[in-house]
Tab-separated table of C-alpha atoms in Angstrom:
chain	number	residue	atom	x	y	z
A	1	UNK	CA	-27.453	13.969	-125.870
A	2	UNK	CA	-26.180	11.307	-123.576
A	3	UNK	CA	-24.561	12.480	-120.456
A	4	UNK	CA	-21.904	9.793	-120.586
A	5	UNK	CA	-19.957	11.635	-123.235
A	6	UNK	CA	-17.895	13.287	-120.616
A	7	UNK	CA	-17.675	10.562	-118.068
A	8	UNK	CA	-14.161	9.630	-119.016
A	9	UNK	CA	-12.731	12.998	-119.708
A	10	UNK	CA	-10.405	14.682	-117.328
A	11	UNK	CA	-10.444	17.627	-119.682
A	12	UNK	CA	-8.913	19.991	-117.211
A	13	UNK	CA	-5.885	20.039	-119.453
A	14	UNK	CA	-4.767	22.532	-121.987
A	15	UNK	CA	-7.833	24.597	-122.679
A	16	UNK	CA	-8.228	28.271	-122.146
A	17	UNK	CA	-10.651	29.299	-119.511
A	18	UNK	CA	-11.952	32.204	-121.475
A	19	UNK	CA	-14.343	30.034	-123.360
A	20	UNK	CA	-15.352	27.404	-120.968
A	21	UNK	CA	-18.492	28.558	-119.223
A	22	UNK	CA	-19.478	25.164	-118.021
A	23	UNK	CA	-16.285	24.396	-116.314
A	24	UNK	CA	-16.522	27.055	-113.652
A	25	UNK	CA	-19.710	25.583	-112.328
A	26	UNK	CA	-18.484	22.057	-111.966
A	27	UNK	CA	-19.081	22.107	-108.258
A	28	UNK	CA	-22.493	23.581	-107.798
A	29	UNK	CA	-24.713	20.690	-108.654
A	30	UNK	CA	-24.701	18.874	-105.366
A	31	UNK	CA	-28.481	19.037	-105.153
A	32	UNK	CA	-28.642	16.877	-108.211
A	33	UNK	CA	-26.975	13.863	-106.759
A	34	UNK	CA	-30.190	12.302	-105.625
A	35	UNK	CA	-31.411	12.037	-109.170
A	36	UNK	CA	-29.449	8.974	-109.970
A	37	UNK	CA	-26.590	10.575	-111.808
A	38	UNK	CA	-24.282	10.754	-108.927
A	39	UNK	CA	-21.879	8.472	-110.735
A	40	UNK	CA	-20.697	11.417	-112.767
A	41	UNK	CA	-19.558	12.947	-109.584
A	42	UNK	CA	-18.082	16.362	-109.548
A	43	UNK	CA	-15.526	15.389	-112.126
A	44	UNK	CA	-18.047	15.480	-114.931
A	45	UNK	CA	-16.982	18.126	-117.373
A	46	UNK	CA	-17.726	19.067	-120.919
A	47	UNK	CA	-15.337	17.251	-123.189
A	48	UNK	CA	-13.226	19.703	-125.056
A	49	UNK	CA	-10.976	19.255	-128.026
A	50	UNK	CA	-7.351	20.218	-128.142
A	51	UNK	CA	-8.260	23.784	-129.007
A	52	UNK	CA	-10.285	24.083	-125.847
A	53	UNK	CA	-13.688	24.132	-127.454
A	54	UNK	CA	-16.498	21.763	-126.682
A	55	UNK	CA	-16.499	18.911	-129.179
A	56	UNK	CA	-20.232	18.795	-129.334
A	57	UNK	CA	-20.502	22.411	-130.447
A	58	UNK	CA	-17.785	21.943	-133.035
A	59	UNK	CA	-19.641	18.912	-134.345
A	60	UNK	CA	-22.900	20.824	-134.560
A	61	UNK	CA	-21.343	23.642	-136.588
A	62	UNK	CA	-19.745	21.126	-138.945
A	63	UNK	CA	-23.093	19.376	-139.310
A	64	UNK	CA	-24.834	22.679	-140.013
A	65	UNK	CA	-22.211	23.433	-142.652
A	66	UNK	CA	-23.129	20.233	-144.448
A	67	UNK	CA	-26.807	21.041	-144.017
A	68	UNK	CA	-26.147	24.298	-145.874
A	69	UNK	CA	-25.047	22.269	-148.878
A	70	UNK	CA	-27.985	19.923	-148.500
A	71	UNK	CA	-30.610	22.636	-148.480
A	72	UNK	CA	-28.622	24.743	-150.936
A	73	UNK	CA	-28.941	22.015	-153.541
A	74	UNK	CA	-32.615	21.391	-152.808
A	75	UNK	CA	-33.472	25.074	-153.158
A	76	UNK	CA	-31.200	25.347	-156.197
A	77	UNK	CA	-33.009	22.431	-157.811
A	78	UNK	CA	-36.360	24.049	-157.141
A	79	UNK	CA	-35.059	27.132	-158.911
A	80	UNK	CA	-33.567	25.253	-161.790
A	81	UNK	CA	-36.970	23.844	-162.639
A	82	UNK	CA	-39.005	26.887	-161.640
A	83	UNK	CA	-41.538	27.730	-164.336
A	84	UNK	CA	-40.818	24.516	-166.266
A	85	UNK	CA	-43.872	22.655	-165.019
A	86	UNK	CA	-46.211	21.732	-167.847
A	87	UNK	CA	-49.133	20.610	-165.754
A	88	UNK	CA	-51.459	22.572	-163.533
A	89	UNK	CA	-51.616	23.664	-160.792
A	90	UNK	CA	-48.903	26.297	-161.031
A	91	UNK	CA	-47.303	27.895	-157.940
A	92	UNK	CA	-49.293	31.128	-158.123
A	93	UNK	CA	-52.499	29.084	-158.023
A	94	UNK	CA	-51.708	27.166	-154.844
A	95	UNK	CA	-49.656	29.494	-152.653
A	96	UNK	CA	-51.598	31.485	-150.127
A	97	UNK	CA	-49.971	34.467	-148.508
A	98	UNK	CA	-52.081	34.171	-145.332
A	99	UNK	CA	-50.968	30.707	-144.236
A	100	UNK	CA	-47.371	31.359	-145.148
A	101	UNK	CA	-47.133	34.596	-143.220
A	102	UNK	CA	-48.590	33.063	-140.061
A	103	UNK	CA	-46.240	30.095	-140.118
A	104	UNK	CA	-43.302	32.370	-140.903
A	105	UNK	CA	-44.022	34.513	-137.862
A	106	UNK	CA	-44.388	31.432	-135.680
A	107	UNK	CA	-40.979	30.123	-136.692
A	108	UNK	CA	-39.355	33.535	-136.305
A	109	UNK	CA	-40.742	33.889	-132.799
A	110	UNK	CA	-39.590	30.396	-131.928
A	111	UNK	CA	-36.061	31.504	-132.781
A	112	UNK	CA	-36.428	34.347	-130.293
A	113	UNK	CA	-37.721	32.093	-127.524
A	114	UNK	CA	-34.894	29.649	-128.251
A	115	UNK	CA	-32.308	32.419	-127.916
A	116	UNK	CA	-33.921	33.469	-124.642
A	117	UNK	CA	-33.849	29.849	-123.468
A	118	UNK	CA	-30.128	29.525	-124.150
A	119	UNK	CA	-29.585	32.848	-122.410
A	120	UNK	CA	-31.543	31.777	-119.314
A	121	UNK	CA	-29.588	28.551	-119.163
A	122	UNK	CA	-26.349	30.489	-119.131
A	123	UNK	CA	-27.774	32.526	-116.267
A	124	UNK	CA	-28.473	29.196	-114.542
A	125	UNK	CA	-32.171	30.002	-114.463
A	126	UNK	CA	-33.109	26.450	-115.190
A	127	UNK	CA	-36.872	26.661	-114.811
A	128	UNK	CA	-37.074	29.632	-117.084
A	129	UNK	CA	-34.927	27.891	-119.662
A	130	UNK	CA	-37.195	24.857	-119.493
A	131	UNK	CA	-40.247	27.058	-120.093
A	132	UNK	CA	-38.629	28.752	-123.065
A	133	UNK	CA	-37.736	25.373	-124.540
A	134	UNK	CA	-41.313	24.175	-124.174
A	135	UNK	CA	-42.580	27.356	-125.779
A	136	UNK	CA	-40.117	26.967	-128.656
A	137	UNK	CA	-41.192	23.375	-129.229
A	138	UNK	CA	-44.816	24.475	-129.166
A	139	UNK	CA	-44.255	27.181	-131.783
A	140	UNK	CA	-42.328	24.681	-133.899
A	141	UNK	CA	-45.152	22.157	-133.613
A	142	UNK	CA	-47.626	24.830	-134.711
A	143	UNK	CA	-45.420	25.529	-137.722
A	144	UNK	CA	-45.419	21.846	-138.638
A	145	UNK	CA	-49.199	21.826	-138.203
A	146	UNK	CA	-49.533	24.661	-140.685
A	147	UNK	CA	-47.299	22.813	-143.108
A	148	UNK	CA	-49.381	19.668	-142.857
A	149	UNK	CA	-52.468	21.761	-143.524
A	150	UNK	CA	-50.745	23.475	-146.458
A	151	UNK	CA	-49.657	20.180	-148.010
A	152	UNK	CA	-53.092	18.605	-147.738
A	153	UNK	CA	-54.610	21.758	-149.220
A	154	UNK	CA	-52.188	21.578	-152.161
A	155	UNK	CA	-52.933	17.906	-152.719
A	156	UNK	CA	-56.594	18.798	-152.702
A	157	UNK	CA	-55.889	21.329	-155.456
A	158	UNK	CA	-54.300	18.560	-157.492
A	159	UNK	CA	-50.618	19.078	-156.723
A	160	UNK	CA	-48.954	15.808	-155.793
A	161	UNK	CA	-45.343	14.783	-155.534
A	162	UNK	CA	-45.538	13.269	-159.003
A	163	UNK	CA	-47.772	15.837	-160.663
A	164	UNK	CA	-45.128	18.068	-162.163
A	165	UNK	CA	-41.632	19.436	-161.781
A	166	UNK	CA	-43.137	22.002	-159.463
A	167	UNK	CA	-44.776	19.342	-157.279
A	168	UNK	CA	-41.645	17.200	-157.038
A	169	UNK	CA	-39.150	19.951	-156.317
A	170	UNK	CA	-41.484	21.832	-153.987
A	171	UNK	CA	-42.505	18.898	-151.816
A	172	UNK	CA	-39.002	17.484	-151.541
A	173	UNK	CA	-37.572	20.845	-150.511
A	174	UNK	CA	-40.256	21.943	-148.038
A	175	UNK	CA	-40.794	18.382	-146.864
A	176	UNK	CA	-37.182	18.023	-145.810
A	177	UNK	CA	-37.414	21.350	-144.041
A	178	UNK	CA	-40.576	20.290	-142.222
A	179	UNK	CA	-38.835	17.057	-141.271
A	180	UNK	CA	-36.009	19.043	-139.745
A	181	UNK	CA	-38.464	21.149	-137.764
A	182	UNK	CA	-40.142	17.975	-136.512
A	183	UNK	CA	-36.829	16.534	-135.365
A	184	UNK	CA	-36.127	19.842	-133.611
A	185	UNK	CA	-39.497	19.789	-131.855
A	186	UNK	CA	-38.871	16.269	-130.554
A	187	UNK	CA	-35.359	17.147	-129.472
A	188	UNK	CA	-36.417	20.292	-127.609
A	189	UNK	CA	-39.324	18.534	-125.926
A	190	UNK	CA	-37.094	15.738	-124.664
A	191	UNK	CA	-34.545	18.270	-123.485
A	192	UNK	CA	-37.180	20.296	-121.661
A	193	UNK	CA	-38.662	17.227	-119.997
A	194	UNK	CA	-35.226	16.057	-118.892
A	195	UNK	CA	-34.454	19.485	-117.469
A	196	UNK	CA	-37.768	19.431	-115.671
A	197	UNK	CA	-37.013	16.063	-114.105
A	198	UNK	CA	-33.490	17.132	-113.270
A	199	UNK	CA	-32.126	14.179	-115.220
A	200	UNK	CA	-29.381	16.069	-116.974
A	201	UNK	CA	-25.924	16.714	-115.719
A	202	UNK	CA	-25.985	20.390	-114.793
A	203	UNK	CA	-22.415	20.904	-115.890
A	204	UNK	CA	-23.221	19.970	-119.431
A	205	UNK	CA	-26.672	21.416	-119.491
A	206	UNK	CA	-25.769	24.844	-120.892
A	207	UNK	CA	-23.818	23.385	-123.790
A	208	UNK	CA	-26.566	20.867	-124.568
A	209	UNK	CA	-29.159	23.615	-124.709
A	210	UNK	CA	-26.857	25.828	-126.742
A	211	UNK	CA	-26.255	23.106	-129.322
A	212	UNK	CA	-29.969	22.351	-129.637
A	213	UNK	CA	-30.416	26.095	-130.111
A	214	UNK	CA	-27.902	26.182	-132.954
A	215	UNK	CA	-29.838	23.467	-134.736
A	216	UNK	CA	-33.113	25.241	-134.160
A	217	UNK	CA	-31.878	28.603	-135.448
A	218	UNK	CA	-30.485	26.894	-138.507
A	219	UNK	CA	-33.876	25.441	-139.313
A	220	UNK	CA	-35.237	28.964	-138.994
A	221	UNK	CA	-32.733	30.472	-141.427
A	222	UNK	CA	-33.479	27.791	-143.983
A	223	UNK	CA	-37.079	28.887	-143.771
A	224	UNK	CA	-36.038	32.531	-144.194
A	225	UNK	CA	-34.473	31.572	-147.514
A	226	UNK	CA	-37.341	29.340	-148.665
A	227	UNK	CA	-39.893	31.924	-147.634
A	228	UNK	CA	-38.243	34.655	-149.679
A	229	UNK	CA	-37.083	32.758	-152.714
A	230	UNK	CA	-39.971	30.379	-153.081
A	231	UNK	CA	-43.079	32.039	-151.717
A	232	UNK	CA	-42.554	35.812	-151.871
A	233	UNK	CA	-41.056	35.607	-155.333
A	234	UNK	CA	-44.278	34.092	-156.586
A	235	UNK	CA	-46.302	36.918	-155.066
A	236	UNK	CA	-44.285	39.774	-156.491
A	237	UNK	CA	-44.160	38.474	-160.039
B	1	UNK	CA	-28.057	44.250	-131.825
B	2	UNK	CA	-25.281	45.115	-129.466
B	3	UNK	CA	-21.832	43.980	-130.305
B	4	UNK	CA	-20.961	43.603	-126.658
B	5	UNK	CA	-21.142	39.854	-126.434
B	6	UNK	CA	-18.074	38.309	-127.812
B	7	UNK	CA	-16.517	35.486	-125.944
B	8	UNK	CA	-14.273	37.723	-123.907
B	9	UNK	CA	-17.227	39.293	-122.195
B	10	UNK	CA	-17.725	36.010	-120.412
B	11	UNK	CA	-14.266	35.934	-119.041
B	12	UNK	CA	-15.117	35.987	-115.407
B	13	UNK	CA	-17.956	34.254	-113.618
B	14	UNK	CA	-21.549	34.671	-114.669
B	15	UNK	CA	-22.008	35.714	-118.286
B	16	UNK	CA	-24.269	38.738	-118.538
B	17	UNK	CA	-27.678	38.370	-120.070
B	18	UNK	CA	-28.473	39.363	-123.649
B	19	UNK	CA	-32.178	39.159	-123.087
B	20	UNK	CA	-32.930	42.772	-123.990
B	21	UNK	CA	-30.790	42.601	-127.119
B	22	UNK	CA	-32.480	39.371	-128.217
B	23	UNK	CA	-35.942	40.854	-127.780
B	24	UNK	CA	-34.951	43.966	-129.714
B	25	UNK	CA	-33.658	41.781	-132.523
B	26	UNK	CA	-36.839	39.702	-132.448
B	27	UNK	CA	-38.914	42.845	-132.917
B	28	UNK	CA	-36.648	44.043	-135.711
B	29	UNK	CA	-36.956	40.702	-137.530
B	30	UNK	CA	-40.721	40.839	-137.190
B	31	UNK	CA	-40.813	44.315	-138.674
B	32	UNK	CA	-38.586	43.277	-141.592
B	33	UNK	CA	-40.792	40.266	-142.280
B	34	UNK	CA	-43.882	42.455	-142.160
B	35	UNK	CA	-42.293	44.746	-144.755
B	36	UNK	CA	-41.538	41.757	-146.982
B	37	UNK	CA	-45.083	40.546	-146.668
B	38	UNK	CA	-46.530	43.974	-147.353
B	39	UNK	CA	-44.634	44.216	-150.623
B	40	UNK	CA	-47.045	42.164	-152.773
B	41	UNK	CA	-49.912	44.372	-151.639
B	42	UNK	CA	-48.243	47.340	-153.288
B	43	UNK	CA	-49.538	45.834	-156.505
B	44	UNK	CA	-52.885	47.452	-155.807
B	45	UNK	CA	-51.130	50.771	-156.438
B	46	UNK	CA	-49.910	50.248	-159.988
B	47	UNK	CA	-48.105	53.604	-160.224
B	48	UNK	CA	-45.858	52.843	-157.270
B	49	UNK	CA	-45.531	49.178	-158.187
B	50	UNK	CA	-44.487	49.812	-161.756
B	51	UNK	CA	-42.159	52.640	-160.869
B	52	UNK	CA	-40.247	50.454	-158.423
B	53	UNK	CA	-40.432	47.263	-160.473
B	54	UNK	CA	-36.710	46.661	-160.944
B	55	UNK	CA	-36.202	47.275	-157.234
B	56	UNK	CA	-38.530	44.721	-155.607
B	57	UNK	CA	-36.485	41.648	-156.281
B	58	UNK	CA	-33.131	43.028	-155.047
B	59	UNK	CA	-34.955	44.514	-152.066
B	60	UNK	CA	-36.388	41.139	-151.091
B	61	UNK	CA	-33.011	39.457	-151.462
B	62	UNK	CA	-31.340	42.162	-149.360
B	63	UNK	CA	-33.946	41.867	-146.607
B	64	UNK	CA	-33.652	38.095	-146.429
B	65	UNK	CA	-29.863	38.273	-146.384
B	66	UNK	CA	-30.174	40.706	-143.496
B	67	UNK	CA	-32.484	38.355	-141.589
B	68	UNK	CA	-30.197	35.416	-142.296
B	69	UNK	CA	-27.181	37.341	-141.064
B	70	UNK	CA	-28.972	38.587	-137.963
B	71	UNK	CA	-30.089	35.132	-136.870
B	72	UNK	CA	-26.700	33.534	-137.548
B	73	UNK	CA	-24.693	36.395	-136.107
B	74	UNK	CA	-26.715	37.214	-133.010
B	75	UNK	CA	-29.063	34.362	-132.124
B	76	UNK	CA	-26.534	31.708	-133.043
B	77	UNK	CA	-23.804	33.870	-131.647
B	78	UNK	CA	-21.471	33.255	-134.541
B	79	UNK	CA	-20.381	36.872	-134.737
B	80	UNK	CA	-18.625	36.883	-131.417
B	81	UNK	CA	-17.630	33.254	-131.494
B	82	UNK	CA	-14.506	31.349	-132.389
B	83	UNK	CA	-13.001	31.478	-135.851
B	84	UNK	CA	-13.209	27.711	-136.194
B	85	UNK	CA	-16.992	27.805	-136.004
B	86	UNK	CA	-17.126	30.561	-138.589
B	87	UNK	CA	-14.932	28.543	-140.875
B	88	UNK	CA	-16.933	25.357	-140.381
B	89	UNK	CA	-20.179	27.071	-141.203
B	90	UNK	CA	-19.359	29.860	-143.615
B	91	UNK	CA	-17.211	27.938	-146.082
B	92	UNK	CA	-19.889	25.345	-146.917
B	93	UNK	CA	-22.398	28.188	-146.982
B	94	UNK	CA	-20.283	29.954	-149.594
B	95	UNK	CA	-20.086	26.766	-151.646
B	96	UNK	CA	-23.843	26.259	-151.356
B	97	UNK	CA	-24.487	29.850	-152.441
B	98	UNK	CA	-22.188	29.352	-155.434
B	99	UNK	CA	-23.986	26.169	-156.459
B	100	UNK	CA	-27.259	28.000	-156.093
B	101	UNK	CA	-26.153	30.917	-158.277
B	102	UNK	CA	-24.659	28.610	-160.897
B	103	UNK	CA	-27.821	26.543	-161.066
B	104	UNK	CA	-30.088	29.517	-161.442
B	105	UNK	CA	-28.014	31.185	-164.152
B	106	UNK	CA	-27.670	27.851	-165.908
B	107	UNK	CA	-31.427	27.441	-165.774
B	108	UNK	CA	-31.867	30.813	-167.462
B	109	UNK	CA	-29.350	30.052	-170.185
B	110	UNK	CA	-30.839	26.690	-170.970
B	111	UNK	CA	-34.474	27.539	-170.944
B	112	UNK	CA	-35.104	31.217	-171.463
B	113	UNK	CA	-35.327	31.832	-175.174
B	114	UNK	CA	-33.094	34.873	-175.417
B	115	UNK	CA	-30.922	33.572	-178.237
B	116	UNK	CA	-31.738	33.352	-181.893
B	117	UNK	CA	-33.166	30.037	-182.916
B	118	UNK	CA	-34.054	28.827	-179.452
B	119	UNK	CA	-37.662	29.846	-179.495
B	120	UNK	CA	-40.110	29.078	-182.228
B	121	UNK	CA	-42.825	31.653	-182.604
B	122	UNK	CA	-45.659	32.154	-185.000
B	123	UNK	CA	-43.596	34.259	-187.362
B	124	UNK	CA	-41.169	31.391	-187.912
B	125	UNK	CA	-43.943	28.974	-188.622
B	126	UNK	CA	-44.645	29.525	-192.259
B	127	UNK	CA	-40.979	29.773	-193.142
B	128	UNK	CA	-40.073	26.759	-191.058
B	129	UNK	CA	-42.778	24.632	-192.541
B	130	UNK	CA	-41.885	25.631	-196.048
B	131	UNK	CA	-38.237	24.839	-195.459
B	132	UNK	CA	-38.952	21.470	-193.865
B	133	UNK	CA	-41.275	20.300	-196.612
B	134	UNK	CA	-38.954	21.584	-199.315
B	135	UNK	CA	-35.901	19.850	-197.954
B	136	UNK	CA	-37.734	16.576	-197.581
B	137	UNK	CA	-38.942	17.117	-201.104
B	138	UNK	CA	-42.379	15.980	-200.082
B	139	UNK	CA	-44.979	18.681	-200.352
B	140	UNK	CA	-45.189	22.078	-201.941
B	141	UNK	CA	-45.667	25.043	-199.588
B	142	UNK	CA	-48.648	24.931	-197.459
B	143	UNK	CA	-52.125	25.214	-198.757
B	144	UNK	CA	-54.765	24.294	-196.274
B	145	UNK	CA	-56.481	21.801	-198.583
B	146	UNK	CA	-53.236	19.903	-198.984
B	147	UNK	CA	-52.652	20.130	-195.285
B	148	UNK	CA	-56.063	18.693	-194.540
B	149	UNK	CA	-55.663	15.981	-197.104
B	150	UNK	CA	-52.474	14.801	-195.466
B	151	UNK	CA	-54.480	13.527	-192.520
B	152	UNK	CA	-56.187	10.952	-194.635
B	153	UNK	CA	-53.087	8.787	-194.286
B	154	UNK	CA	-53.092	7.845	-190.609
B	155	UNK	CA	-50.000	5.666	-190.995
B	156	UNK	CA	-47.815	8.444	-192.307
B	157	UNK	CA	-44.597	9.128	-190.453
B	158	UNK	CA	-45.888	12.523	-189.361
B	159	UNK	CA	-48.800	10.825	-187.698
B	160	UNK	CA	-46.757	8.192	-185.884
B	161	UNK	CA	-44.089	10.592	-184.636
B	162	UNK	CA	-46.705	13.190	-183.780
B	163	UNK	CA	-48.622	10.684	-181.712
B	164	UNK	CA	-45.469	9.890	-179.751
B	165	UNK	CA	-45.031	13.570	-178.910
B	166	UNK	CA	-48.693	13.818	-177.979
B	167	UNK	CA	-48.487	10.886	-175.593
B	168	UNK	CA	-45.336	12.247	-174.036
B	169	UNK	CA	-46.316	15.906	-173.617
B	170	UNK	CA	-49.954	16.650	-174.311
B	171	UNK	CA	-52.066	13.800	-173.048
B	172	UNK	CA	-51.727	14.836	-169.388
B	173	UNK	CA	-54.057	17.733	-170.227
B	174	UNK	CA	-55.826	16.752	-173.402
B	175	UNK	CA	-56.545	13.129	-172.479
B	176	UNK	CA	-55.377	9.806	-173.907
B	177	UNK	CA	-57.535	10.130	-177.020
B	178	UNK	CA	-57.490	13.927	-177.145
B	179	UNK	CA	-60.876	14.123	-175.488
B	180	UNK	CA	-59.758	16.807	-173.043
B	181	UNK	CA	-59.772	16.949	-169.262
B	182	UNK	CA	-61.889	19.151	-167.030
B	183	UNK	CA	-60.080	22.407	-166.211
B	184	UNK	CA	-56.921	21.093	-167.897
B	185	UNK	CA	-57.276	20.885	-171.645
B	186	UNK	CA	-59.804	21.275	-174.449
B	187	UNK	CA	-61.312	18.473	-176.477
B	188	UNK	CA	-59.291	18.172	-179.668
B	189	UNK	CA	-61.461	15.473	-181.245
B	190	UNK	CA	-64.558	17.538	-182.017
B	191	UNK	CA	-65.063	19.889	-184.915
B	192	UNK	CA	-64.616	23.073	-182.906
B	193	UNK	CA	-61.470	25.120	-182.450
B	194	UNK	CA	-61.327	28.045	-180.127
B	195	UNK	CA	-58.354	29.475	-181.975
B	196	UNK	CA	-58.949	28.168	-185.467
B	197	UNK	CA	-58.070	24.930	-187.220
B	198	UNK	CA	-55.573	25.830	-189.935
B	199	UNK	CA	-52.015	24.602	-189.699
B	200	UNK	CA	-50.885	28.059	-188.758
B	201	UNK	CA	-53.537	28.412	-186.027
B	202	UNK	CA	-52.725	25.058	-184.490
B	203	UNK	CA	-48.984	25.600	-184.757
B	204	UNK	CA	-49.356	28.917	-182.984
B	205	UNK	CA	-51.516	27.346	-180.271
B	206	UNK	CA	-48.824	24.771	-179.563
B	207	UNK	CA	-45.677	26.843	-180.100
B	208	UNK	CA	-46.761	30.044	-178.348
B	209	UNK	CA	-49.311	28.672	-175.900
B	210	UNK	CA	-52.791	30.017	-175.274
B	211	UNK	CA	-54.832	31.598	-172.526
B	212	UNK	CA	-51.912	32.957	-170.537
B	213	UNK	CA	-49.987	29.686	-170.704
B	214	UNK	CA	-52.841	27.511	-169.460
B	215	UNK	CA	-52.048	25.863	-172.743
B	216	UNK	CA	-48.292	25.979	-172.132
B	217	UNK	CA	-46.029	27.254	-174.854
B	218	UNK	CA	-43.919	24.436	-176.298
B	219	UNK	CA	-41.749	26.686	-178.450
B	220	UNK	CA	-38.721	26.335	-176.210
B	221	UNK	CA	-39.172	22.705	-175.183
B	222	UNK	CA	-40.055	20.997	-178.462
B	223	UNK	CA	-38.147	21.197	-181.719
B	224	UNK	CA	-40.059	22.887	-184.530
B	225	UNK	CA	-40.047	19.529	-186.295
B	226	UNK	CA	-41.771	17.912	-183.307
B	227	UNK	CA	-44.319	20.679	-183.115
B	228	UNK	CA	-45.063	20.202	-186.786
B	229	UNK	CA	-45.565	16.470	-186.279
B	230	UNK	CA	-47.793	16.836	-183.253
B	231	UNK	CA	-49.876	19.418	-185.080
B	232	UNK	CA	-50.412	16.900	-187.858
B	233	UNK	CA	-51.485	14.348	-185.312
B	234	UNK	CA	-53.792	16.769	-183.500
B	235	UNK	CA	-55.411	17.813	-186.737
B	236	UNK	CA	-55.997	14.157	-187.590
B	237	UNK	CA	-58.020	13.798	-184.400
B	238	UNK	CA	-60.581	16.270	-185.670
B	239	UNK	CA	-63.916	14.581	-186.225
B	240	UNK	CA	-63.065	11.437	-184.252
B	241	UNK	CA	-65.516	12.894	-181.702
B	242	UNK	CA	-64.426	11.101	-178.564
B	243	UNK	CA	-66.798	11.902	-175.701
B	244	UNK	CA	-65.119	14.321	-173.332
B	245	UNK	CA	-64.937	18.040	-172.887
B	246	UNK	CA	-67.639	20.088	-174.612
B	247	UNK	CA	-67.173	21.899	-177.895
B	248	UNK	CA	-65.580	25.321	-177.468
B	249	UNK	CA	-65.228	27.866	-180.282
B	250	UNK	CA	-66.321	27.870	-183.877
B	251	UNK	CA	-67.024	24.757	-185.888
B	252	UNK	CA	-64.433	24.323	-188.591
B	253	UNK	CA	-65.346	22.600	-191.826
B	254	UNK	CA	-63.009	19.935	-193.152
């Protein structure tokens, strides 16, 4: 999330003010000048497209759209081969409802703290936003920890990537999800640290946090789907 | 989940906080998840579980769709946001959902034996075997002595093709030589059969599976011809006595 994105943009042009939260605050970051970003001056603004919406947010939604297809096909593939594994262990042998429910709650709560973080940022309560971001990253890291534990437990039970159709489709699907969570954790941590050090351009801060939030919530909804269609389904059969 | 926060609410100055609404939604999502998680425990009450059986699956799907919608609509703010974002996100989502549905129905059509002739079960065995041997003109209908005698010729086509099927499908559980693997598959080289050693017994073991699919049913994945061949091969292993899993079941004379 480099701050230079906007350095060149005199985007005061044809955009409607209704949607441009950041713009109104372009002048109240004087106290930030001593942090070495004075070169952005008070002309730093969020770069908008011709429709008056921030490019970065548009890009994130487009990216999330493509991520839908990505995870859609991974989950679809898991389903296509569900029950076709010839080699033990089978899903009902390895899944444990305890671990899954804890990690599910953690991720759900992290979505709440993320939403609260974005909200605080819009209220210009920067310290509070930073705390929420840290908390979100922490919950996400705990989720990843549970997944690492789960994977090593499964491997211990004899389920490897190459064991069976179940092993391959399961690990690829949940592994990619875990990878996304990890990326999110790193992103949020960096963001929170930068906020803490005052290194980010305050004009663009709200949109940066909002976009990170979109990514984070998306990772959560992917888990909602995996949790229901992969784990719970096994338990109710 | 207040609807108050579309973009116009932020028209002037400081946008108002949605904190309370977010927390309410967080609690609601937690409750919904708790309900989902409680569902499997209903199994301990068989009357309720069985009565509602057709309902559980649609219920789970509905609950997860609700959660999905709530997070996208409220937390991600899509509900009150610009149409362009909705388009960018929802159209690929619709495509992904379509792919998902297509794949899962396709999977059912291809693999679930609901059509005639897709699945081979025990009742087809005798007839199938008779037909196959008649058309090849080789053997008269099955008598177990004949069947046993056929294994004398280890170079027969049955044997060679059957071994290929065994290596491809069965050896992961029953071992390279048929000696079995701990917790995976029985020893097929000793004189004991848990489920009997006649052609029909073995065919049933392979085609229908045993022990709640621990021995997986091959009826829908192998052709009846392949099952027949692998059964020949398996029967030929009897008495080779490769050291492996212990003898389970009754001893069967040759």
